[in-house]
Amino acid sequence: MIIEILTLFPEMFEAFQTFSILGRAVEKNLVSIQTHNIRDFADNKHKQADDYPYGGGAGMVLMPQPLSDSIKHVLSRYPKEEQAGELGAKSPKVIYLSPQGKVLNQKLALQLSKEPALILLCGHYEGIDQRVIDRYVDMEISIGDYVLTGGEIPAMVLIDCITRLIPGVLGSSESILEESHSNSLLEYPHYTRPAVYDGDEVPQILLSGNHKEIERWRRQQSLRNTMQKRPDLLNKEVLTKEDWKLLKELEDFF
Ligand code: 4GT
């Protein structure tokens, strides 16, 4: 996947893309992160990309000219929709990171992870000129109900979330099949060596070697965590008879 980022602060993405799982994915050419400085597209001699808001008020707004030209520059490197034809190559979706967007969740991340390319537009200060949103933006995405100073950190959150869903990015030991949210249950507790740390023991079942029983215990712990911490996530429709039995056992215990 190619991720094109339009930002006033491209340096923020340099270290970010070299570490951990994303760093490895970039090295393996499973993801490519291309940054473009919106300021470089400003056609005024001071390379100014923001200006005061019409109607007054606090803060600055990113001007339509540098934004539009940077978007057009990136889009021009992809086949136009009508040229794409039967082969299915299409121009990448333009995503604006904004608190007004659809709130990111695992389902949306999984859909986006299947795209060959994405354009992420990062605003700063008070935001961007509405006309750019109206003309170019295909989707607005929020990472949660709070306000930040820029769209760069939300773009990083989106990239991290999407990248780990791209086939080949996670190793087999990091498999995502049984993880939080995709199946709408929270994770079970994790333990590693040593078996006793500072007097605290690892649950005996995990040392038993009984894989069937371990799986059952983990499912029960997932159900318990979800019921106690995020009951809103517990979709009772998808619980099996065995799940209800595991929940009943917990009830009897407490
Ligand atoms: C929050 C989010 C976001 C901001 C979010 C335009 C100028 C928006 C500052 C930017 N705050 N962007 N994407 N919750 N602030 O996702």
PDB file of C-alpha atoms and ligand atoms in Angstrom:
ATOM      1  CA  MET A   1       0.000   0.000   0.000  1.00  0.00           C
ATOM      2  CA  ILE A   2       1.183   3.522  -0.813  1.00  0.00           C
ATOM      3  CA  ILE A   3       0.224   6.140   1.784  1.00  0.00           C
ATOM      4  CA  GLU A   4       0.543   9.721   0.577  1.00  0.00           C
ATOM      5  CA  ILE A   5       0.554  12.295   3.381  1.00  0.00           C
ATOM      6  CA  LEU A   6      -0.142  15.983   2.888  1.00  0.00           C
ATOM      7  CA  THR A   7       1.106  17.944   5.896  1.00  0.00           C
ATOM      8  CA  LEU A   8       2.889  21.104   7.036  1.00  0.00           C
ATOM      9  CA  PHE A   9       5.146  18.909   9.198  1.00  0.00           C
ATOM     10  CA  PRO A  10       6.495  15.994   7.118  1.00  0.00           C
ATOM     11  CA  GLU A  11       9.402  15.521   9.572  1.00  0.00           C
ATOM     12  CA  MET A  12       6.915  14.149  12.115  1.00  0.00           C
ATOM     13  CA  PHE A  13       6.597  11.020   9.950  1.00  0.00           C
ATOM     14  CA  GLU A  14      10.331  10.289   9.603  1.00  0.00           C
ATOM     15  CA  ALA A  15      11.150   8.482  12.859  1.00  0.00           C
ATOM     16  CA  PHE A  16       7.595   7.137  13.065  1.00  0.00           C
ATOM     17  CA  GLN A  17       7.975   5.003   9.939  1.00  0.00           C
ATOM     18  CA  THR A  18      11.334   3.450  10.928  1.00  0.00           C
ATOM     19  CA  PHE A  19      10.364   1.653  14.150  1.00  0.00           C
ATOM     20  CA  SER A  20       8.864  -1.663  15.152  1.00  0.00           C
ATOM     21  CA  ILE A  21       6.249  -3.385  13.012  1.00  0.00           C
ATOM     22  CA  LEU A  22       5.681  -0.397  10.700  1.00  0.00           C
ATOM     23  CA  GLY A  23       9.448   0.002  10.209  1.00  0.00           C
ATOM     24  CA  ARG A  24       9.691  -3.649   9.176  1.00  0.00           C
ATOM     25  CA  ALA A  25       6.663  -3.323   6.840  1.00  0.00           C
ATOM     26  CA  VAL A  26       8.279  -0.310   5.129  1.00  0.00           C
ATOM     27  CA  GLU A  27      11.572  -2.215   4.773  1.00  0.00           C
ATOM     28  CA  LYS A  28       9.726  -5.194   3.238  1.00  0.00           C
ATOM     29  CA  ASN A  29       7.997  -2.798   0.767  1.00  0.00           C
ATOM     30  CA  LEU A  30       4.566  -3.822   2.071  1.00  0.00           C
ATOM     31  CA  VAL A  31       3.899  -0.157   2.834  1.00  0.00           C
ATOM     32  CA  SER A  32       5.392   2.998   1.404  1.00  0.00           C
ATOM     33  CA  ILE A  33       4.909   6.338   3.163  1.00  0.00           C
ATOM     34  CA  GLN A  34       5.325   9.411   0.943  1.00  0.00           C
ATOM     35  CA  THR A  35       5.115  12.824   2.580  1.00  0.00           C
ATOM     36  CA  HIS A  36       4.411  16.093   0.764  1.00  0.00           C
ATOM     37  CA  ASN A  37       4.856  19.483   2.401  1.00  0.00           C
ATOM     38  CA  ILE A  38       1.753  21.589   1.727  1.00  0.00           C
ATOM     39  CA  ARG A  39       3.905  24.727   2.144  1.00  0.00           C
ATOM     40  CA  ASP A  40       5.985  23.725  -0.924  1.00  0.00           C
ATOM     41  CA  PHE A  41       2.856  24.225  -3.058  1.00  0.00           C
ATOM     42  CA  ALA A  42       2.138  27.780  -1.869  1.00  0.00           C
ATOM     43  CA  ASP A  43       2.390  30.124  -4.878  1.00  0.00           C
ATOM     44  CA  ASN A  44       3.038  33.293  -2.823  1.00  0.00           C
ATOM     45  CA  LYS A  45       6.605  34.458  -2.308  1.00  0.00           C
ATOM     46  CA  HIS A  46       6.606  33.846   1.452  1.00  0.00           C
ATOM     47  CA  LYS A  47       5.437  30.265   0.974  1.00  0.00           C
ATOM     48  CA  GLN A  48       2.583  31.019   3.317  1.00  0.00           C
ATOM     49  CA  ALA A  49       0.029  28.211   3.553  1.00  0.00           C
ATOM     50  CA  ASP A  50      -2.376  29.645   6.165  1.00  0.00           C
ATOM     51  CA  ASP A  51      -4.382  32.832   6.602  1.00  0.00           C
ATOM     52  CA  TYR A  52      -6.895  34.493   8.926  1.00  0.00           C
ATOM     53  CA  PRO A  53     -10.449  33.150   8.957  1.00  0.00           C
ATOM     54  CA  TYR A  54     -13.141  35.115   7.100  1.00  0.00           C
ATOM     55  CA  GLY A  55     -15.732  36.215   9.632  1.00  0.00           C
ATOM     56  CA  GLY A  56     -13.075  36.627  12.306  1.00  0.00           C
ATOM     57  CA  GLY A  57     -12.241  34.478  15.268  1.00  0.00           C
ATOM     58  CA  ALA A  58      -9.208  32.770  16.697  1.00  0.00           C
ATOM     59  CA  GLY A  59      -6.506  30.848  14.864  1.00  0.00           C
ATOM     60  CA  MET A  60      -5.463  30.289  11.271  1.00  0.00           C
ATOM     61  CA  VAL A  61      -6.970  28.328   8.409  1.00  0.00           C
ATOM     62  CA  LEU A  62      -5.023  26.472   5.700  1.00  0.00           C
ATOM     63  CA  MET A  63      -5.564  28.220   2.359  1.00  0.00           C
ATOM     64  CA  PRO A  64      -7.287  26.458  -0.542  1.00  0.00           C
ATOM     65  CA  GLN A  65      -4.522  27.098  -3.136  1.00  0.00           C
ATOM     66  CA  PRO A  66      -1.598  25.166  -1.586  1.00  0.00           C
ATOM     67  CA  LEU A  67      -3.948  22.403  -0.408  1.00  0.00           C
ATOM     68  CA  SER A  68      -5.661  21.972  -3.798  1.00  0.00           C
ATOM     69  CA  ASP A  69      -2.379  22.059  -5.693  1.00  0.00           C
ATOM     70  CA  SER A  70      -0.790  19.475  -3.382  1.00  0.00           C
ATOM     71  CA  ILE A  71      -3.807  17.164  -3.757  1.00  0.00           C
ATOM     72  CA  LYS A  72      -3.808  17.588  -7.567  1.00  0.00           C
ATOM     73  CA  HIS A  73      -0.048  16.922  -7.661  1.00  0.00           C
ATOM     74  CA  VAL A  74      -0.458  13.589  -5.865  1.00  0.00           C
ATOM     75  CA  LEU A  75      -3.601  12.584  -7.805  1.00  0.00           C
ATOM     76  CA  SER A  76      -1.845  13.332 -11.133  1.00  0.00           C
ATOM     77  CA  ARG A  77       0.506  10.401 -10.470  1.00  0.00           C
ATOM     78  CA  TYR A  78      -2.398   7.937 -10.490  1.00  0.00           C
ATOM     79  CA  PRO A  79      -4.608   6.883 -13.405  1.00  0.00           C
ATOM     80  CA  LYS A  80      -7.810   8.920 -13.677  1.00  0.00           C
ATOM     81  CA  GLU A  81     -11.077   7.131 -12.800  1.00  0.00           C
ATOM     82  CA  GLU A  82     -12.258   7.005 -16.455  1.00  0.00           C
ATOM     83  CA  GLN A  83      -8.878   5.667 -17.697  1.00  0.00           C
ATOM     84  CA  ALA A  84      -8.862   2.986 -15.052  1.00  0.00           C
ATOM     85  CA  GLY A  85     -11.554   1.035 -16.905  1.00  0.00           C
ATOM     86  CA  GLU A  86     -12.004  -2.705 -16.415  1.00  0.00           C
ATOM     87  CA  LEU A  87      -8.560  -3.196 -14.883  1.00  0.00           C
ATOM     88  CA  GLY A  88      -9.929  -1.589 -11.751  1.00  0.00           C
ATOM     89  CA  ALA A  89      -7.034   0.745 -11.061  1.00  0.00           C
ATOM     90  CA  LYS A  90      -8.626   3.755  -9.419  1.00  0.00           C
ATOM     91  CA  SER A  91      -7.410   7.003  -7.999  1.00  0.00           C
ATOM     92  CA  PRO A  92      -6.772   6.836  -4.253  1.00  0.00           C
ATOM     93  CA  LYS A  93      -9.359   8.015  -1.737  1.00  0.00           C
ATOM     94  CA  VAL A  94      -8.611  11.398  -0.183  1.00  0.00           C
ATOM     95  CA  ILE A  95      -9.081  11.138   3.591  1.00  0.00           C
ATOM     96  CA  TYR A  96      -9.202  14.249   5.787  1.00  0.00           C
ATOM     97  CA  LEU A  97      -8.380  13.593   9.451  1.00  0.00           C
ATOM     98  CA  SER A  98     -10.911  15.616  11.412  1.00  0.00           C
ATOM     99  CA  PRO A  99     -12.939  15.493  14.641  1.00  0.00           C
ATOM    100  CA  GLN A 100     -16.027  15.744  12.378  1.00  0.00           C
ATOM    101  CA  GLY A 101     -15.195  12.433  10.675  1.00  0.00           C
ATOM    102  CA  LYS A 102     -16.514   8.934  11.077  1.00  0.00           C
ATOM    103  CA  VAL A 103     -14.910   7.541  14.225  1.00  0.00           C
ATOM    104  CA  LEU A 104     -12.203   4.997  13.381  1.00  0.00           C
ATOM    105  CA  ASN A 105     -12.908   1.408  14.328  1.00  0.00           C
ATOM    106  CA  GLN A 106     -11.471  -2.005  13.431  1.00  0.00           C
ATOM    107  CA  LYS A 107     -14.039  -2.617  10.675  1.00  0.00           C
ATOM    108  CA  LEU A 108     -13.189   0.646   8.888  1.00  0.00           C
ATOM    109  CA  ALA A 109      -9.454  -0.045   9.292  1.00  0.00           C
ATOM    110  CA  LEU A 110      -9.905  -3.495   7.717  1.00  0.00           C
ATOM    111  CA  GLN A 111     -11.761  -2.001   4.725  1.00  0.00           C
ATOM    112  CA  LEU A 112      -9.063   0.648   4.192  1.00  0.00           C
ATOM    113  CA  SER A 113      -6.261  -1.939   4.529  1.00  0.00           C
ATOM    114  CA  LYS A 114      -7.442  -3.432   1.219  1.00  0.00           C
ATOM    115  CA  GLU A 115      -6.864  -0.183  -0.751  1.00  0.00           C
ATOM    116  CA  PRO A 116      -3.741   0.014  -2.943  1.00  0.00           C
ATOM    117  CA  ALA A 117      -3.188   3.679  -2.052  1.00  0.00           C
ATOM    118  CA  LEU A 118      -4.575   6.368   0.266  1.00  0.00           C
ATOM    119  CA  ILE A 119      -4.090  10.124   0.489  1.00  0.00           C
ATOM    120  CA  LEU A 120      -4.145  11.447   4.073  1.00  0.00           C
ATOM    121  CA  LEU A 121      -4.723  15.156   4.448  1.00  0.00           C
ATOM    122  CA  CYS A 122      -3.560  16.649   7.759  1.00  0.00           C
ATOM    123  CA  GLY A 123      -4.939  20.005   8.850  1.00  0.00           C
ATOM    124  CA  HIS A 124      -3.386  22.195  11.498  1.00  0.00           C
ATOM    125  CA  TYR A 125      -4.381  25.197  13.681  1.00  0.00           C
ATOM    126  CA  GLU A 126      -8.133  25.789  13.177  1.00  0.00           C
ATOM    127  CA  GLY A 127      -8.391  23.526  10.129  1.00  0.00           C
ATOM    128  CA  ILE A 128      -8.636  23.819   6.354  1.00  0.00           C
ATOM    129  CA  ASP A 129     -10.768  25.866   3.936  1.00  0.00           C
ATOM    130  CA  GLN A 130     -14.168  24.115   3.582  1.00  0.00           C
ATOM    131  CA  ARG A 131     -14.041  24.359  -0.231  1.00  0.00           C
ATOM    132  CA  VAL A 132     -11.151  21.858  -0.297  1.00  0.00           C
ATOM    133  CA  ILE A 133     -13.211  19.385   1.713  1.00  0.00           C
ATOM    134  CA  ASP A 134     -16.225  19.916  -0.548  1.00  0.00           C
ATOM    135  CA  ARG A 135     -14.254  19.405  -3.771  1.00  0.00           C
ATOM    136  CA  TYR A 136     -11.597  16.765  -2.984  1.00  0.00           C
ATOM    137  CA  VAL A 137     -12.264  14.889   0.252  1.00  0.00           C
ATOM    138  CA  ASP A 138     -13.874  11.458  -0.111  1.00  0.00           C
ATOM    139  CA  MET A 139     -14.000  10.609   3.588  1.00  0.00           C
ATOM    140  CA  GLU A 140     -13.431  12.367   6.912  1.00  0.00           C
ATOM    141  CA  ILE A 141     -12.052  10.195   9.709  1.00  0.00           C
ATOM    142  CA  SER A 142     -11.783  10.996  13.432  1.00  0.00           C
ATOM    143  CA  ILE A 143      -9.772   8.975  15.941  1.00  0.00           C
ATOM    144  CA  GLY A 144     -12.089   9.857  18.829  1.00  0.00           C
ATOM    145  CA  ASP A 145     -14.115  12.611  20.444  1.00  0.00           C
ATOM    146  CA  TYR A 146     -11.402  15.039  21.489  1.00  0.00           C
ATOM    147  CA  VAL A 147      -9.565  17.947  19.861  1.00  0.00           C
ATOM    148  CA  LEU A 148      -5.885  18.000  18.840  1.00  0.00           C
ATOM    149  CA  THR A 149      -3.660  20.711  17.327  1.00  0.00           C
ATOM    150  CA  GLY A 150      -3.174  18.855  14.057  1.00  0.00           C
ATOM    151  CA  GLY A 151      -4.179  15.863  11.978  1.00  0.00           C
ATOM    152  CA  GLU A 152      -0.664  14.376  11.985  1.00  0.00           C
ATOM    153  CA  ILE A 153      -1.051  12.207  15.101  1.00  0.00           C
ATOM    154  CA  PRO A 154      -4.486  10.963  13.931  1.00  0.00           C
ATOM    155  CA  ALA A 155      -2.849  10.103  10.563  1.00  0.00           C
ATOM    156  CA  MET A 156      -0.198   8.082  12.429  1.00  0.00           C
ATOM    157  CA  VAL A 157      -2.888   6.303  14.435  1.00  0.00           C
ATOM    158  CA  LEU A 158      -4.725   5.433  11.213  1.00  0.00           C
ATOM    159  CA  ILE A 159      -1.513   4.246   9.509  1.00  0.00           C
ATOM    160  CA  ASP A 160      -0.548   2.053  12.486  1.00  0.00           C
ATOM    161  CA  CYS A 161      -4.029   0.550  12.680  1.00  0.00           C
ATOM    162  CA  ILE A 162      -4.284  -0.142   8.919  1.00  0.00           C
ATOM    163  CA  THR A 163      -0.722  -1.357   8.380  1.00  0.00           C
ATOM    164  CA  ARG A 164      -0.880  -4.247  10.823  1.00  0.00           C
ATOM    165  CA  LEU A 165      -3.897  -5.588   8.919  1.00  0.00           C
ATOM    166  CA  ILE A 166      -2.008  -5.811   5.601  1.00  0.00           C
ATOM    167  CA  PRO A 167      -1.170  -9.459   4.813  1.00  0.00           C
ATOM    168  CA  GLY A 168       2.495 -10.239   5.592  1.00  0.00           C
ATOM    169  CA  VAL A 169       3.021  -7.326   7.974  1.00  0.00           C
ATOM    170  CA  LEU A 170       2.535  -9.312  11.179  1.00  0.00           C
ATOM    171  CA  GLY A 171       4.509 -12.508  11.687  1.00  0.00           C
ATOM    172  CA  SER A 172       2.594 -15.729  12.319  1.00  0.00           C
ATOM    173  CA  SER A 173       3.298 -15.405  16.074  1.00  0.00           C
ATOM    174  CA  GLU A 174       1.670 -11.953  16.013  1.00  0.00           C
ATOM    175  CA  SER A 175      -1.441 -13.252  14.260  1.00  0.00           C
ATOM    176  CA  ILE A 176      -4.466 -10.997  14.455  1.00  0.00           C
ATOM    177  CA  LEU A 177      -7.197 -13.634  14.172  1.00  0.00           C
ATOM    178  CA  GLU A 178      -8.103 -13.825  17.852  1.00  0.00           C
ATOM    179  CA  GLU A 179      -7.630 -10.169  18.763  1.00  0.00           C
ATOM    180  CA  SER A 180      -9.671  -7.436  20.409  1.00  0.00           C
ATOM    181  CA  HIS A 181     -12.493  -5.686  18.614  1.00  0.00           C
ATOM    182  CA  SER A 182     -12.446  -7.637  15.351  1.00  0.00           C
ATOM    183  CA  ASN A 183     -14.473 -10.271  17.193  1.00  0.00           C
ATOM    184  CA  SER A 184     -15.919  -7.636  19.578  1.00  0.00           C
ATOM    185  CA  LEU A 185     -14.367  -9.187  22.690  1.00  0.00           C
ATOM    186  CA  LEU A 186     -11.495  -7.741  24.739  1.00  0.00           C
ATOM    187  CA  GLU A 187      -8.266  -9.695  25.076  1.00  0.00           C
ATOM    188  CA  TYR A 188      -7.568 -12.222  27.838  1.00  0.00           C
ATOM    189  CA  PRO A 189      -4.679 -11.393  30.267  1.00  0.00           C
ATOM    190  CA  HIS A 190      -1.154 -12.132  29.066  1.00  0.00           C
ATOM    191  CA  TYR A 191       1.780 -13.492  31.074  1.00  0.00           C
ATOM    192  CA  THR A 192       5.415 -14.224  30.316  1.00  0.00           C
ATOM    193  CA  ARG A 193       8.448 -15.498  32.241  1.00  0.00           C
ATOM    194  CA  PRO A 194       9.183 -15.794  35.084  1.00  0.00           C
ATOM    195  CA  ALA A 195       6.423 -18.036  36.497  1.00  0.00           C
ATOM    196  CA  VAL A 196       6.739 -16.219  39.847  1.00  0.00           C
ATOM    197  CA  TYR A 197       7.633 -12.528  39.893  1.00  0.00           C
ATOM    198  CA  ASP A 198       7.997 -10.695  43.200  1.00  0.00           C
ATOM    199  CA  GLY A 199       5.760 -13.343  44.778  1.00  0.00           C
ATOM    200  CA  ASP A 200       3.012 -13.080  42.139  1.00  0.00           C
ATOM    201  CA  GLU A 201       2.262 -16.288  40.243  1.00  0.00           C
ATOM    202  CA  VAL A 202       1.155 -16.896  36.683  1.00  0.00           C
ATOM    203  CA  PRO A 203      -2.255 -18.687  36.620  1.00  0.00           C
ATOM    204  CA  GLN A 204      -1.494 -22.426  36.918  1.00  0.00           C
ATOM    205  CA  ILE A 205      -3.637 -23.383  33.936  1.00  0.00           C
ATOM    206  CA  LEU A 206      -1.204 -21.589  31.575  1.00  0.00           C
ATOM    207  CA  LEU A 207       1.637 -23.856  32.745  1.00  0.00           C
ATOM    208  CA  SER A 208      -0.423 -27.056  32.413  1.00  0.00           C
ATOM    209  CA  GLY A 209       0.240 -27.700  28.729  1.00  0.00           C
ATOM    210  CA  ASN A 210      -3.466 -28.525  28.317  1.00  0.00           C
ATOM    211  CA  HIS A 211      -4.228 -26.483  25.202  1.00  0.00           C
ATOM    212  CA  LYS A 212      -7.952 -27.206  25.235  1.00  0.00           C
ATOM    213  CA  GLU A 213      -8.279 -26.002  28.844  1.00  0.00           C
ATOM    214  CA  ILE A 214      -6.047 -22.966  28.174  1.00  0.00           C
ATOM    215  CA  GLU A 215      -8.242 -21.965  25.245  1.00  0.00           C
ATOM    216  CA  ARG A 216     -11.346 -22.324  27.422  1.00  0.00           C
ATOM    217  CA  TRP A 217      -9.783 -20.248  30.228  1.00  0.00           C
ATOM    218  CA  ARG A 218      -8.739 -17.509  27.790  1.00  0.00           C
ATOM    219  CA  ARG A 219     -12.210 -17.327  26.252  1.00  0.00           C
ATOM    220  CA  GLN A 220     -13.704 -17.043  29.740  1.00  0.00           C
ATOM    221  CA  GLN A 221     -11.250 -14.281  30.680  1.00  0.00           C
ATOM    222  CA  SER A 222     -12.088 -12.409  27.449  1.00  0.00           C
ATOM    223  CA  LEU A 223     -15.788 -12.632  28.248  1.00  0.00           C
ATOM    224  CA  ARG A 224     -15.129 -11.458  31.808  1.00  0.00           C
ATOM    225  CA  ASN A 225     -12.952  -8.511  30.730  1.00  0.00           C
ATOM    226  CA  THR A 226     -15.524  -7.440  28.179  1.00  0.00           C
ATOM    227  CA  MET A 227     -18.458  -7.727  30.576  1.00  0.00           C
ATOM    228  CA  GLN A 228     -16.632  -5.841  33.358  1.00  0.00           C
ATOM    229  CA  LYS A 229     -14.792  -3.168  31.353  1.00  0.00           C
ATOM    230  CA  ARG A 230     -16.710  -2.659  28.096  1.00  0.00           C
ATOM    231  CA  PRO A 231     -20.201  -4.158  28.354  1.00  0.00           C
ATOM    232  CA  ASP A 232     -21.171  -1.964  25.367  1.00  0.00           C
ATOM    233  CA  LEU A 233     -18.960  -4.180  23.165  1.00  0.00           C
ATOM    234  CA  LEU A 234     -20.595  -7.433  24.231  1.00  0.00           C
ATOM    235  CA  ASN A 235     -22.798  -8.461  21.335  1.00  0.00           C
ATOM    236  CA  LYS A 236     -25.011 -11.048  23.035  1.00  0.00           C
ATOM    237  CA  GLU A 237     -26.307 -12.236  19.642  1.00  0.00           C
ATOM    238  CA  VAL A 238     -22.951 -13.774  18.737  1.00  0.00           C
ATOM    239  CA  LEU A 239     -22.329 -15.587  22.047  1.00  0.00           C
ATOM    240  CA  THR A 240     -22.418 -19.383  21.767  1.00  0.00           C
ATOM    241  CA  LYS A 241     -23.990 -21.800  24.261  1.00  0.00           C
ATOM    242  CA  GLU A 242     -20.454 -22.517  25.512  1.00  0.00           C
ATOM    243  CA  ASP A 243     -19.859 -18.751  26.042  1.00  0.00           C
ATOM    244  CA  TRP A 244     -23.000 -18.509  28.192  1.00  0.00           C
ATOM    245  CA  LYS A 245     -21.781 -21.502  30.193  1.00  0.00           C
ATOM    246  CA  LEU A 246     -18.396 -19.780  30.761  1.00  0.00           C
ATOM    247  CA  LEU A 247     -20.178 -16.595  31.876  1.00  0.00           C
ATOM    248  CA  LYS A 248     -22.429 -18.590  34.242  1.00  0.00           C
ATOM    249  CA  GLU A 249     -19.329 -20.185  35.828  1.00  0.00           C
ATOM    250  CA  LEU A 250     -17.976 -16.671  36.559  1.00  0.00           C
ATOM    251  CA  GLU A 251     -21.312 -15.634  38.074  1.00  0.00           C
ATOM    252  CA  ASP A 252     -21.277 -18.676  40.355  1.00  0.00           C
ATOM    253  CA  PHE A 253     -17.730 -17.837  41.408  1.00  0.00           C
ATOM    254  CA  PHE A 254     -18.351 -14.163  42.309  1.00  0.00           C
TER     255      PHE A 254
HETATM  256  C1  4GT B   1      -8.851  15.893  16.587  1.00  0.00           C
HETATM  257  C2  4GT B   1      -8.880  14.950  15.597  1.00  0.00           C
HETATM  258  C3  4GT B   1      -8.340  15.278  14.346  1.00  0.00           C
HETATM  259  C4  4GT B   1      -7.842  17.409  15.145  1.00  0.00           C
HETATM  260  C5  4GT B   1      -9.498  13.614  15.869  1.00  0.00           C
HETATM  261  C6  4GT B   1      -7.835  20.361  11.807  1.00  0.00           C
HETATM  262  C7  4GT B   1      -6.911  21.270  12.549  1.00  0.00           C
HETATM  263  C8  4GT B   1      -8.121  19.209  12.690  1.00  0.00           C
HETATM  264  C9  4GT B   1      -6.531  20.576  13.813  1.00  0.00           C
HETATM  265  C10 4GT B   1      -6.985  19.181  13.671  1.00  0.00           C
HETATM  266  N1  4GT B   1      -8.340  17.109  16.361  1.00  0.00           N
HETATM  267  N2  4GT B   1      -7.824  16.516  14.147  1.00  0.00           N
HETATM  268  N3  4GT B   1      -8.312  14.419  13.330  1.00  0.00           N
HETATM  269  N4  4GT B   1     -10.169  13.463  17.012  1.00  0.00           N
HETATM  270  N5  4GT B   1      -7.375  18.655  14.942  1.00  0.00           N
HETATM  271  O1  4GT B   1      -9.385  12.718  15.057  1.00  0.00           O
END
